[in-house]
Coordinates of C-alpha atoms and ligand atoms in Angstrom, one line a residue:
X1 CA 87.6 77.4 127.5
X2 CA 90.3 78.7 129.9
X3 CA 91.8 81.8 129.8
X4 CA 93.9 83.5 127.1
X5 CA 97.4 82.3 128.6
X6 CA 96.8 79.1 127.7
X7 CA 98.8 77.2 124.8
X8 CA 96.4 76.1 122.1
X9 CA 97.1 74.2 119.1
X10 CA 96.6 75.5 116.1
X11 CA 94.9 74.1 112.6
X12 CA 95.1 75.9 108.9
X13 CA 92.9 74.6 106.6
X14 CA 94.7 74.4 103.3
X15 CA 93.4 71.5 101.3
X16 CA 91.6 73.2 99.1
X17 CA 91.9 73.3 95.2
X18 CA 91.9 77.4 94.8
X19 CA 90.0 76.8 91.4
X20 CA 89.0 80.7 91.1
X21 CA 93.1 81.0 90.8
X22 CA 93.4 79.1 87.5
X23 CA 96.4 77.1 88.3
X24 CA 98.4 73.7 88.3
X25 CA 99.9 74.8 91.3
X26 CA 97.8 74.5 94.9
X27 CA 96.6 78.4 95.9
X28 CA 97.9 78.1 99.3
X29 CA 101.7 77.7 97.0
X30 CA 100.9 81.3 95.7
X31 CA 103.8 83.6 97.0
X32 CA 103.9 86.9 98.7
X33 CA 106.8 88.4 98.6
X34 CA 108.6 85.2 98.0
X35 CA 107.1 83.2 100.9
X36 CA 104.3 80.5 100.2
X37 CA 100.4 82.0 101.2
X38 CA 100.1 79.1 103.4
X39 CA 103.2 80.3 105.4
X40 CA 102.1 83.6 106.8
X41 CA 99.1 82.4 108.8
X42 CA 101.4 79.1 110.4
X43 CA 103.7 81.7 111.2
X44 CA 101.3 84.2 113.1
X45 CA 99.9 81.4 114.8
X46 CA 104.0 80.5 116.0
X47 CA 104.4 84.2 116.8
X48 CA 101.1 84.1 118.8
X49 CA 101.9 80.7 121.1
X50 CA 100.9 78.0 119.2
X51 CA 102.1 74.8 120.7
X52 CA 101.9 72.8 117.7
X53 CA 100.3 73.3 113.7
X54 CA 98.8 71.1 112.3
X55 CA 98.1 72.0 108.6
X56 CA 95.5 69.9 106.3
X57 CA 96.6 69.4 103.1
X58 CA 94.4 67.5 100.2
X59 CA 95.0 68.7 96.4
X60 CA 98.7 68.8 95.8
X61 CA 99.6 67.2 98.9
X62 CA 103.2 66.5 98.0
X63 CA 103.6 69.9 97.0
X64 CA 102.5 71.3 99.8
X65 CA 103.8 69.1 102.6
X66 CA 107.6 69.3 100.5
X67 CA 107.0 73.5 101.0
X68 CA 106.4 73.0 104.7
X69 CA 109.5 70.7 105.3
X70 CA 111.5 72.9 104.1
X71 CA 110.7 76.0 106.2
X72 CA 109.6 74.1 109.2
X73 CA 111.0 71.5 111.7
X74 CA 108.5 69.3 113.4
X75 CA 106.3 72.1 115.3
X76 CA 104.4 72.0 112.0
X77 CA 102.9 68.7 110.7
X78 CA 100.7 68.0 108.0
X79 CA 96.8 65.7 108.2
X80 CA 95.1 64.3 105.1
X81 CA 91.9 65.6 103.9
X82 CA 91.5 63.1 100.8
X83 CA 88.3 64.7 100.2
X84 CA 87.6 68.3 99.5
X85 CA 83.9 68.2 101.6
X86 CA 84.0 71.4 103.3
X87 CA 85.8 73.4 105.6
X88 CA 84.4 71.9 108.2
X89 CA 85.1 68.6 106.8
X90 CA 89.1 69.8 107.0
X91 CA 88.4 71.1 110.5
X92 CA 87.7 67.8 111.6
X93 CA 90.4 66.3 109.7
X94 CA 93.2 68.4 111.3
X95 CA 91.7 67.8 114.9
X96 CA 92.0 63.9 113.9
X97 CA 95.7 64.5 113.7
X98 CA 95.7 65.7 117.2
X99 CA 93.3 63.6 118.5
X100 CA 94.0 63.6 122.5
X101 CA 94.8 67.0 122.9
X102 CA 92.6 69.0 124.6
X103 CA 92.5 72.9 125.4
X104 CA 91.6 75.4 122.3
X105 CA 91.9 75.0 118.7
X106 CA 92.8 78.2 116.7
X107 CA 91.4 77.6 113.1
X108 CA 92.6 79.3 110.3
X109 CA 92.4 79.3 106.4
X110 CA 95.7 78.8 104.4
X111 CA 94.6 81.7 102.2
X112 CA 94.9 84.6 104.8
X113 CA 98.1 86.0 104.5
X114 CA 97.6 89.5 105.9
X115 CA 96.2 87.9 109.9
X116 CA 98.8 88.8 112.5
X117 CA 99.8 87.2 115.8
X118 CA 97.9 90.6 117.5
X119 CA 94.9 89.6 115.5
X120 CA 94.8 85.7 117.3
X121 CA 95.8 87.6 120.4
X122 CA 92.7 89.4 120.5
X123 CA 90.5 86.5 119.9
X124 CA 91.8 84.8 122.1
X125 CA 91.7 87.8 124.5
X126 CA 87.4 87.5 124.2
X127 CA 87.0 84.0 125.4
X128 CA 86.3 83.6 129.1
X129 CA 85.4 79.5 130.7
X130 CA 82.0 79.4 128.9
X131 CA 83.4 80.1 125.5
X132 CA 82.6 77.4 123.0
X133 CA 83.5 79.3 120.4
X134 CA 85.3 82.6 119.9
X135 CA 85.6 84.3 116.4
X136 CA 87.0 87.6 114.7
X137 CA 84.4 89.8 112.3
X138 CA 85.3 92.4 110.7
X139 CA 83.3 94.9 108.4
X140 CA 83.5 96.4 104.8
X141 CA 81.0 98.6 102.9
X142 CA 81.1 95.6 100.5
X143 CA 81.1 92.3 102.2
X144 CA 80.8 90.5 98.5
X145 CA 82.0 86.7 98.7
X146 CA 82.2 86.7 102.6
X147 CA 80.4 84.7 104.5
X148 CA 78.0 86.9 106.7
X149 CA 77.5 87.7 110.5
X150 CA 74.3 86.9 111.7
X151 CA 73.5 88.6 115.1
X152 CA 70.2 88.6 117.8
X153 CA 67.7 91.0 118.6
X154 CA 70.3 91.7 121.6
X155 CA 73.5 92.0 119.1
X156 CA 74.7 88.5 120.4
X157 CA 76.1 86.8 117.5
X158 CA 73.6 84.4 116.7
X159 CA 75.1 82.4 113.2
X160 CA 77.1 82.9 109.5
X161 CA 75.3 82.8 106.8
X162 CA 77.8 82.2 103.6
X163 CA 77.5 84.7 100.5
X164 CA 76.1 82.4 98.6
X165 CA 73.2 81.1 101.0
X166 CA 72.3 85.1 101.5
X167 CA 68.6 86.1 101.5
X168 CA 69.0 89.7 99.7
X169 CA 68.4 91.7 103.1
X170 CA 71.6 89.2 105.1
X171 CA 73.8 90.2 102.0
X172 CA 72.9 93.5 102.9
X173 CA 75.2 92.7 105.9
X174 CA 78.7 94.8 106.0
X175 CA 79.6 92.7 109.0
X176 CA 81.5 89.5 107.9
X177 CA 83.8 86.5 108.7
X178 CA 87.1 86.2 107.9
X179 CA 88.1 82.7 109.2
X180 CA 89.7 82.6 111.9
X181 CA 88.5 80.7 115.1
X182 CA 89.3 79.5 118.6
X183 CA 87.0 76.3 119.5
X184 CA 87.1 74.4 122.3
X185 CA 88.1 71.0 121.7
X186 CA 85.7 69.5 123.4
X187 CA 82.7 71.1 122.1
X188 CA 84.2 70.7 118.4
X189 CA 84.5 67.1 119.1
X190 CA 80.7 66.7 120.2
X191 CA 79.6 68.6 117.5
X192 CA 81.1 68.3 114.6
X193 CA 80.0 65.1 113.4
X194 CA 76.0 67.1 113.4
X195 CA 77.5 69.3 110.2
X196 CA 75.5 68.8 107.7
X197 CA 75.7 69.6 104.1
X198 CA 72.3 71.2 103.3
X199 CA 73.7 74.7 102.0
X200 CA 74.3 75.8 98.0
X201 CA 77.7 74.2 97.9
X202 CA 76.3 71.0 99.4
X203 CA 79.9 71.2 101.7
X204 CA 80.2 70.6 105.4
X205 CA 80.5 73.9 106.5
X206 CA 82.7 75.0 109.8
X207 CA 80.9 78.1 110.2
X208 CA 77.8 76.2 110.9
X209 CA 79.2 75.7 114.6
X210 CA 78.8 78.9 115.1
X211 CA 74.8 78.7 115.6
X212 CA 75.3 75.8 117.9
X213 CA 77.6 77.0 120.0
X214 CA 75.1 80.0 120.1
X215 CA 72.9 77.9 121.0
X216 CA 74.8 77.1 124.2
X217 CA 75.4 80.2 124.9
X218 CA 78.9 79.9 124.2
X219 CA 80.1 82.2 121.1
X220 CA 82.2 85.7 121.6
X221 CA 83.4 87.6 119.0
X222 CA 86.2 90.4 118.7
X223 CA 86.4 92.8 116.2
X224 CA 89.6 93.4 114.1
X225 CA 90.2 95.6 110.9
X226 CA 89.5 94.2 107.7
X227 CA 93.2 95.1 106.3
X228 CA 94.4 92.0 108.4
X229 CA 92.2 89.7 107.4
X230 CA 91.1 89.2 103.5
X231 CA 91.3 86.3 102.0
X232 CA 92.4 85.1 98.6
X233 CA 90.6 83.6 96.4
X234 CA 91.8 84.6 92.7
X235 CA 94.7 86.8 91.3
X236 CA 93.3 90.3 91.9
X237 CA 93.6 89.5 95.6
X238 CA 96.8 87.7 95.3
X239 CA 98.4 90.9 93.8
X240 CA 96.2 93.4 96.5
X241 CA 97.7 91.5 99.4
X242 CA 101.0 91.1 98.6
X243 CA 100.6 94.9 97.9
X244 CA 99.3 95.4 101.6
X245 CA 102.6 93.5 102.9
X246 CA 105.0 95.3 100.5
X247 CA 103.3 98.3 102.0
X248 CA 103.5 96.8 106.0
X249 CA 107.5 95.6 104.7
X250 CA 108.0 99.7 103.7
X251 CA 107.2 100.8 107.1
X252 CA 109.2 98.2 109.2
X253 CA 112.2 99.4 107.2
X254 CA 111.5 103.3 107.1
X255 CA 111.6 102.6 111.5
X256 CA 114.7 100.5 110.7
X257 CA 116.6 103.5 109.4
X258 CA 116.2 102.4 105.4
X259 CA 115.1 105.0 102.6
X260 CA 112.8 103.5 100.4
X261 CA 112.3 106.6 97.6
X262 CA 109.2 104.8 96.2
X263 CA 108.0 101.8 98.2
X264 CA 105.0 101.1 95.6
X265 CA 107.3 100.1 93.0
X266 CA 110.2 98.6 94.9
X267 CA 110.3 94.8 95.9
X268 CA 111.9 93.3 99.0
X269 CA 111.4 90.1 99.4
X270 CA 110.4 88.4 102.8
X271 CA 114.1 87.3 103.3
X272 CA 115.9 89.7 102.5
X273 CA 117.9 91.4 105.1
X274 CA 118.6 95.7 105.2
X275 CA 121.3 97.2 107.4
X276 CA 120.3 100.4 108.7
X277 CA 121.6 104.4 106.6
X278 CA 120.7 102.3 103.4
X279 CA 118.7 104.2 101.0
X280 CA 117.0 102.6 97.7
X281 CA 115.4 104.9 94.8
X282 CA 112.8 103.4 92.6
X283 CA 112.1 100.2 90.9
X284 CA 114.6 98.6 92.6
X285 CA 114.0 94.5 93.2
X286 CA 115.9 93.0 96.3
X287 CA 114.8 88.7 96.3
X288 CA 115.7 85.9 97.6
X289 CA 118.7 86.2 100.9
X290 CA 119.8 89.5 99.6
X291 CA 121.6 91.7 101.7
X292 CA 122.7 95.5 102.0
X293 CA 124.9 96.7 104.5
X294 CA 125.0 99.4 106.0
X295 CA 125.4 103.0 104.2
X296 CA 124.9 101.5 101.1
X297 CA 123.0 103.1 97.7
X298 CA 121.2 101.0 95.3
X299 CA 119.9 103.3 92.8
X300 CA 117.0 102.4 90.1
X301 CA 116.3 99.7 88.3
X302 CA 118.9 97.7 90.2
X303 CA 117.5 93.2 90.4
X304 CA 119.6 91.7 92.9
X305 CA 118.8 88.2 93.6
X306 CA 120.6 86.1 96.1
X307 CA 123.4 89.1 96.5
X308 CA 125.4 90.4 99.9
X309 CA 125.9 94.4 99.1
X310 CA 128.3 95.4 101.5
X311 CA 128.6 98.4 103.4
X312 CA 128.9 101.6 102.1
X313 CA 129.0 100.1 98.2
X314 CA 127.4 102.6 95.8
X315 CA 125.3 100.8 93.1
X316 CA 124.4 102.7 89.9
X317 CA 121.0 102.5 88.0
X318 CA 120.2 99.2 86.1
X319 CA 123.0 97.0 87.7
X320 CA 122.1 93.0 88.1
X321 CA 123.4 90.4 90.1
X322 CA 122.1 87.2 91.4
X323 CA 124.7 85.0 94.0
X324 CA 126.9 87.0 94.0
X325 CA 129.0 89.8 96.7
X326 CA 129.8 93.5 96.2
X327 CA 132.2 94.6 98.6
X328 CA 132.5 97.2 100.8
X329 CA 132.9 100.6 99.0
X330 CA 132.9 99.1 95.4
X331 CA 131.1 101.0 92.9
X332 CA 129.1 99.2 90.5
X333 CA 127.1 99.6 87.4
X334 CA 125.7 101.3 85.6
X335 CA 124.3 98.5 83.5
X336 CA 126.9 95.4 85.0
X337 CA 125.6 92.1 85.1
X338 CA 127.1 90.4 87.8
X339 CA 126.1 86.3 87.2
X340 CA 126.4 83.5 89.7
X341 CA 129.6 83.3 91.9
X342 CA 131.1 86.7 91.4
X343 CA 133.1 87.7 94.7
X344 CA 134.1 90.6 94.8
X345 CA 136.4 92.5 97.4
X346 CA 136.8 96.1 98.8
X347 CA 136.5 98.9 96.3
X348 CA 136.3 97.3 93.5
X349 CA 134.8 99.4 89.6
X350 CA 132.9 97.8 87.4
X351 CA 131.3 99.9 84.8
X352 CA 128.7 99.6 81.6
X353 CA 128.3 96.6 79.8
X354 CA 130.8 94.9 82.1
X355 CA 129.8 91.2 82.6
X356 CA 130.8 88.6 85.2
X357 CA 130.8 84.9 86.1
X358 CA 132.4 82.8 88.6
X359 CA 135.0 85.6 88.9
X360 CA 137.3 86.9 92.7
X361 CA 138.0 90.0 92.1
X362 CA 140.6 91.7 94.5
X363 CA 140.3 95.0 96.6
X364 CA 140.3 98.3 94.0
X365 CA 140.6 96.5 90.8
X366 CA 138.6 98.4 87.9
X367 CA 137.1 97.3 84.9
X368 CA 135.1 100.2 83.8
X369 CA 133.5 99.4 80.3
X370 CA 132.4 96.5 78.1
X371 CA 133.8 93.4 79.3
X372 CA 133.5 89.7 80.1
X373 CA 135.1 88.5 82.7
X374 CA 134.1 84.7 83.6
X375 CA 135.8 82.1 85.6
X376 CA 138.4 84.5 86.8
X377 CA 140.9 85.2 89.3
X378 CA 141.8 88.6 89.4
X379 CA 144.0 90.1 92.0
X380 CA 144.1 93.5 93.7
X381 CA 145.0 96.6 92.0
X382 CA 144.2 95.5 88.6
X383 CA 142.8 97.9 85.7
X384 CA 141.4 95.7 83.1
X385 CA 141.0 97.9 79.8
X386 CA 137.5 98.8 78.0
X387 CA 136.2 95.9 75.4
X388 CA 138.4 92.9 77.4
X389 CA 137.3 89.5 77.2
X390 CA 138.0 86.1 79.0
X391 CA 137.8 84.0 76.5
X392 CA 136.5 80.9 79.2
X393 CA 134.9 78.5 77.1
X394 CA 136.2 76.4 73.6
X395 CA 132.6 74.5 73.8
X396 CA 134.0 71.8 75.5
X397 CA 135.4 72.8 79.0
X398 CA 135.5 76.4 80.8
X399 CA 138.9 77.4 82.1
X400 CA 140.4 80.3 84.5
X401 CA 142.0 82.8 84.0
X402 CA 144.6 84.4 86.4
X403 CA 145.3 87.8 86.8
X404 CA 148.0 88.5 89.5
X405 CA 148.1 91.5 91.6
X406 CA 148.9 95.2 89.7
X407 CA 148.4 93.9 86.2
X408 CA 146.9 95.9 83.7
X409 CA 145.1 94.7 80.3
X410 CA 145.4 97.1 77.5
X411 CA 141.6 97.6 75.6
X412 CA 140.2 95.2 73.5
X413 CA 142.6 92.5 74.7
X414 CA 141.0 88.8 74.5
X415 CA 142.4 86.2 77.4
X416 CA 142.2 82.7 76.0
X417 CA 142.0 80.9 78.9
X418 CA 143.3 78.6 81.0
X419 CA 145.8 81.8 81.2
X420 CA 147.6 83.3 84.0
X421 CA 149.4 87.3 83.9
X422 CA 152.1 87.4 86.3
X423 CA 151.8 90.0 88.9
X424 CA 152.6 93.5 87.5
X425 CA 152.8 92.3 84.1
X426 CA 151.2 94.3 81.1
X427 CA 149.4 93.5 78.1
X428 CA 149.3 95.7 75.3
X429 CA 145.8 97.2 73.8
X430 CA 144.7 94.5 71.3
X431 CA 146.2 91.9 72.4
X432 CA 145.3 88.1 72.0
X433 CA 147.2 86.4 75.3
X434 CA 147.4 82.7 74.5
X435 CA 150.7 82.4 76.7
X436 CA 151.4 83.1 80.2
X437 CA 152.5 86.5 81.0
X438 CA 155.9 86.2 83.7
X439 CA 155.4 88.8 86.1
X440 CA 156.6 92.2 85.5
X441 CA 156.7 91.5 81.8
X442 CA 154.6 93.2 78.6
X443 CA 152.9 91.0 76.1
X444 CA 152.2 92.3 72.7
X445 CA 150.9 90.2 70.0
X446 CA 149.3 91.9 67.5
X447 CA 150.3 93.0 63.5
X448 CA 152.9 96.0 63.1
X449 CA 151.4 99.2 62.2
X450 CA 152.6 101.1 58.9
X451 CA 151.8 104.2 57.8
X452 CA 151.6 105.1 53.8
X453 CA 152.0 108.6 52.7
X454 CA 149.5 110.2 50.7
X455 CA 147.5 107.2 50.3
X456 CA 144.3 107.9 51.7
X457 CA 144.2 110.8 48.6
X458 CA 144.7 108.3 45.9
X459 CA 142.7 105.4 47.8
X460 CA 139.6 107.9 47.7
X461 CA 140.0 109.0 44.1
X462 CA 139.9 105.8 42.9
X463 CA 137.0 104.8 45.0
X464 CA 134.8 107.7 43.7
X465 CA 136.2 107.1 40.0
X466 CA 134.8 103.8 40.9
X467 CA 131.4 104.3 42.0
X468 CA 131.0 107.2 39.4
X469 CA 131.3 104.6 36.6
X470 CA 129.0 101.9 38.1
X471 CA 126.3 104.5 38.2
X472 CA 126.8 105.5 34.4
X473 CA 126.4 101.8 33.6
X474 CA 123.0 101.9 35.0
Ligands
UD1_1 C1 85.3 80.7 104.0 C2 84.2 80.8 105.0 C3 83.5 82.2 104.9 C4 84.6 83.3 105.2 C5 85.8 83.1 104.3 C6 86.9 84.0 104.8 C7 83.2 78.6 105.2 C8 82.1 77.7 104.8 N1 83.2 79.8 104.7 O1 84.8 80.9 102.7 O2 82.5 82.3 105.8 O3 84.0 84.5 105.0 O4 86.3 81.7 104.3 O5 88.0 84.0 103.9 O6 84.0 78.2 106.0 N2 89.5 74.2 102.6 C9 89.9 72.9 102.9 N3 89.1 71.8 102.6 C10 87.9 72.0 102.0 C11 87.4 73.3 101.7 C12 88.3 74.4 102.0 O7 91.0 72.7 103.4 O8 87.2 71.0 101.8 C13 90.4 75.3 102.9 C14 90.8 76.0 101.7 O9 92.0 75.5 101.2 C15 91.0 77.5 102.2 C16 90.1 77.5 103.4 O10 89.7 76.2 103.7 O11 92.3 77.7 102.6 C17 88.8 78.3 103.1 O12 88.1 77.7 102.0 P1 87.5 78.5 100.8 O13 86.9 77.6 99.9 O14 88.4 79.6 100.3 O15 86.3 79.2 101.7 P2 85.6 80.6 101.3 O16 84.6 80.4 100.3 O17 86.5 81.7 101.1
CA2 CA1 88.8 81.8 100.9

């Protein structure tokens, strides 16, 4: 092998069926923060040079080649394995794929979502011309389900022995494997077809080049922290690693000037994007392309999915929102739901129990308590009243309703849509609009009020007369 400048191309096994995961859906799918396992090792191998990927797919092929198209462009292609032999089986499958191509092949498992480009760096880093074989081992006080270093009297790294094959003394071993390779091509091609299959599993094992190319002389070996490097194979280690990257995620965006009050029980996905002078308390779940601008609060409890939070807006505690944007300076929550394709402008109110859909809402409008406002218009300046309702929907077709600049809805006013309030216009508290509003003007529709004298007295005698005599009866 040539020195560590040099591109290589890089193979992640990922055909396997992740049976220890009890799923329909292939392990390597698994996400981590939103982003598929499989994803994290192809992308430190991109961040660490690789020319090309090649990942091998098998069991849920379609699956897994539809997640790759859509992140990827063609630097990362997919090869067969039909059969689940081994890993050295899928080895050989991926180098098939890239067949003429000579130089190093970085190997990697699909289910190693902690490795980092420094880690392939540094195995790359301890292979000099004679290399056949470099490899990364690692060590932990309990090397349980790992397959195991095997070393010479003179420390040389001599073969790995899987878990399963252990004598009790090798799995005694804290030294152990963690998957990821760099072979030179041409020894993989000259030797990979001696594999055999005569271990527990009855698989063609890749780690088994590791005692021929000892053999030749050829093996070197870096060491690297086991934090970077565990594998999943079930649930437990599913949630433990995606706990280690929420962890790496916290740190990145403490450097990046963000406040995270309590990063073990705040999510931010792998997408999501945080401006600088942004601080989040607790319990607080940022997924999919969110974004937070700059200066901005998000206080507990607060789900945004899919959301642009602009700068300097103040979010109180439980507020929800998927696809939707808060603009600059608005003050939200608490408890607002804001659904799908509600836009709203600069310093814009909305308060408890205030619900939106499909709504614009203009810069410093308010509607401060209990209300649903879907597929609306609403213009600038506009206070819309406690317990108001667009009434959107008759069960066959939605409809808009328009509310122009400066107009303000009295409480407890329904809006029964398609509707539109001139700008400046008013509309009484308890008030069913089911007529445009001309601008300027006040609608009223509701029952004139009288008042009795004296007729709550009498009205109460009566009742307790009442209520005296039905209990006499009994
Ligand atoms: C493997 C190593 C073990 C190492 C561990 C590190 C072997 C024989 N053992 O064990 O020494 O400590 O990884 O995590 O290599 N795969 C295929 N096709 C197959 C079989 C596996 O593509 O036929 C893929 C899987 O999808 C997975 C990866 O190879 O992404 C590793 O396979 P897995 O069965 O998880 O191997 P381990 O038992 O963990
Ligand atoms: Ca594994």
């Amino acid at each position: 092998m040539t020195g560590p400048a040099t591109p290589f191309t890089a193979i992640v096994l990922a055909a396997g069926q992740g049976t220890r995961m009890k799923s329909s859906l292939p392990k390597v799918l698994h996400t981590l923060l939103e982003r598929p396992m499989v994803s994290y090792p192809i992308d430190a191998a991109l961040a660490a040079g690789a020319e090309r990927v090649v990942v091998v797919v098998g069991v849920g092929r379609e699956q897994v080649e539809a997640a790759l198209s859509a992140r990827y462009d063609g630097r990362v292609t997919t090869a067969l394995q039909a059969e689940q032999r081994g890993t050295g089986d899928a080895a050989r499958c991926g180098r098939e794929a890239v067949a003429g191509v000579s130089g190093r092949l970085v190997i990697l498992c699909g289910d190693t979502p902690l490795l980092t480009a420094a880690a392939i760096a540094a195995l790359l880093e301890s292979t000099d011309a004679d290399t056949r074989l470099a490899l990364l081992t690692s060590t932990l006080d309990d090397a349980r389900g790992y397959g195991r270093i095997l070393r010479d009297g003179d420390g040389r790294v001599r073969a790995i022995r899987e878990d399963r094959d252990c004598t009790e003394a090798e799995r005694a071993i804290r030294e152990w494997n963690p998957g990821v390779y760099a072979i030179d091509a041409d020894f993989f091609d000259r030797s990979v077809a001696g594999l055999s299959t005569d271990n527990d599993q009855g698989e063609l094992y890749l780690t088994d080049l590791v005692e021929r190319a000892a053999a030749e002389g050829g093996v070197a070996d870096a060491a690297w922290p086991a934090e970077d490097l565990h594998g999943i194979n079930d649930r437990a280690a599913l949630v433990a690693c995606e706990a280690a990257l929420r962890r790496r995620r916290a740190t990145e965006l403490a450097a990046g000037g963000v406040t995270l009050r309590d990063p073990e029980t705040t999510f931010v996905g792998a997408d999501v994007v945080i401006e600088p002078d942004v601080t989040i308390e607790a319990q607080v779940h940022l997924r999919g392309k969110t974004r937070v601008g700059a200066g901005a609060h998000i206080d507990v409890g607060c789900v945004l999915t899919d959301t642009t939070v602009h700068a300097g807006a103040k979010l109180l505690p439980y507020t929800v929102s998927s696809e939707s944007a808060i603009g600059a300076e608005s003050r939200i929550g608490p408890f607002t739901h804001l659904r799908p394709g509600s836009e709203l402008a600069a310093r814009v109110h909305l308060g408890n129990f205030v619900e939106t859909k499909k709504t614009r809402i203009g810069e410093g409008s308010k509607a401060n308590h209990l209300a649903y406002l879907g597929d609306g218009v609403v213009g600038s300046g506009v206070n819309v009243g406690a317990g108001t309702i667009f009434c959107n929907y008759d069960g066959f077709g939605k409809y808009v309703t328009v509310l122009e600049d400066g107009v303000f809805i009295g409480s407890d006013s329904q809006l029964v849509a398609p509707i539109t309030v001139g700008k400046g216009a008013y509309v009484a508290t308890g008030t069913t609009v089911t007529m445009d509003v001309p601008a300027e003007a006040m609608a009223i529709g509701r029952a004139r009020q009288q008042n009795k004298a004296g007729l709550a007295t009498r009205l109460k005698e009566k009742l307790k007369a009442q209520a005296a005599r039905l209990k006499g009866k009994k």
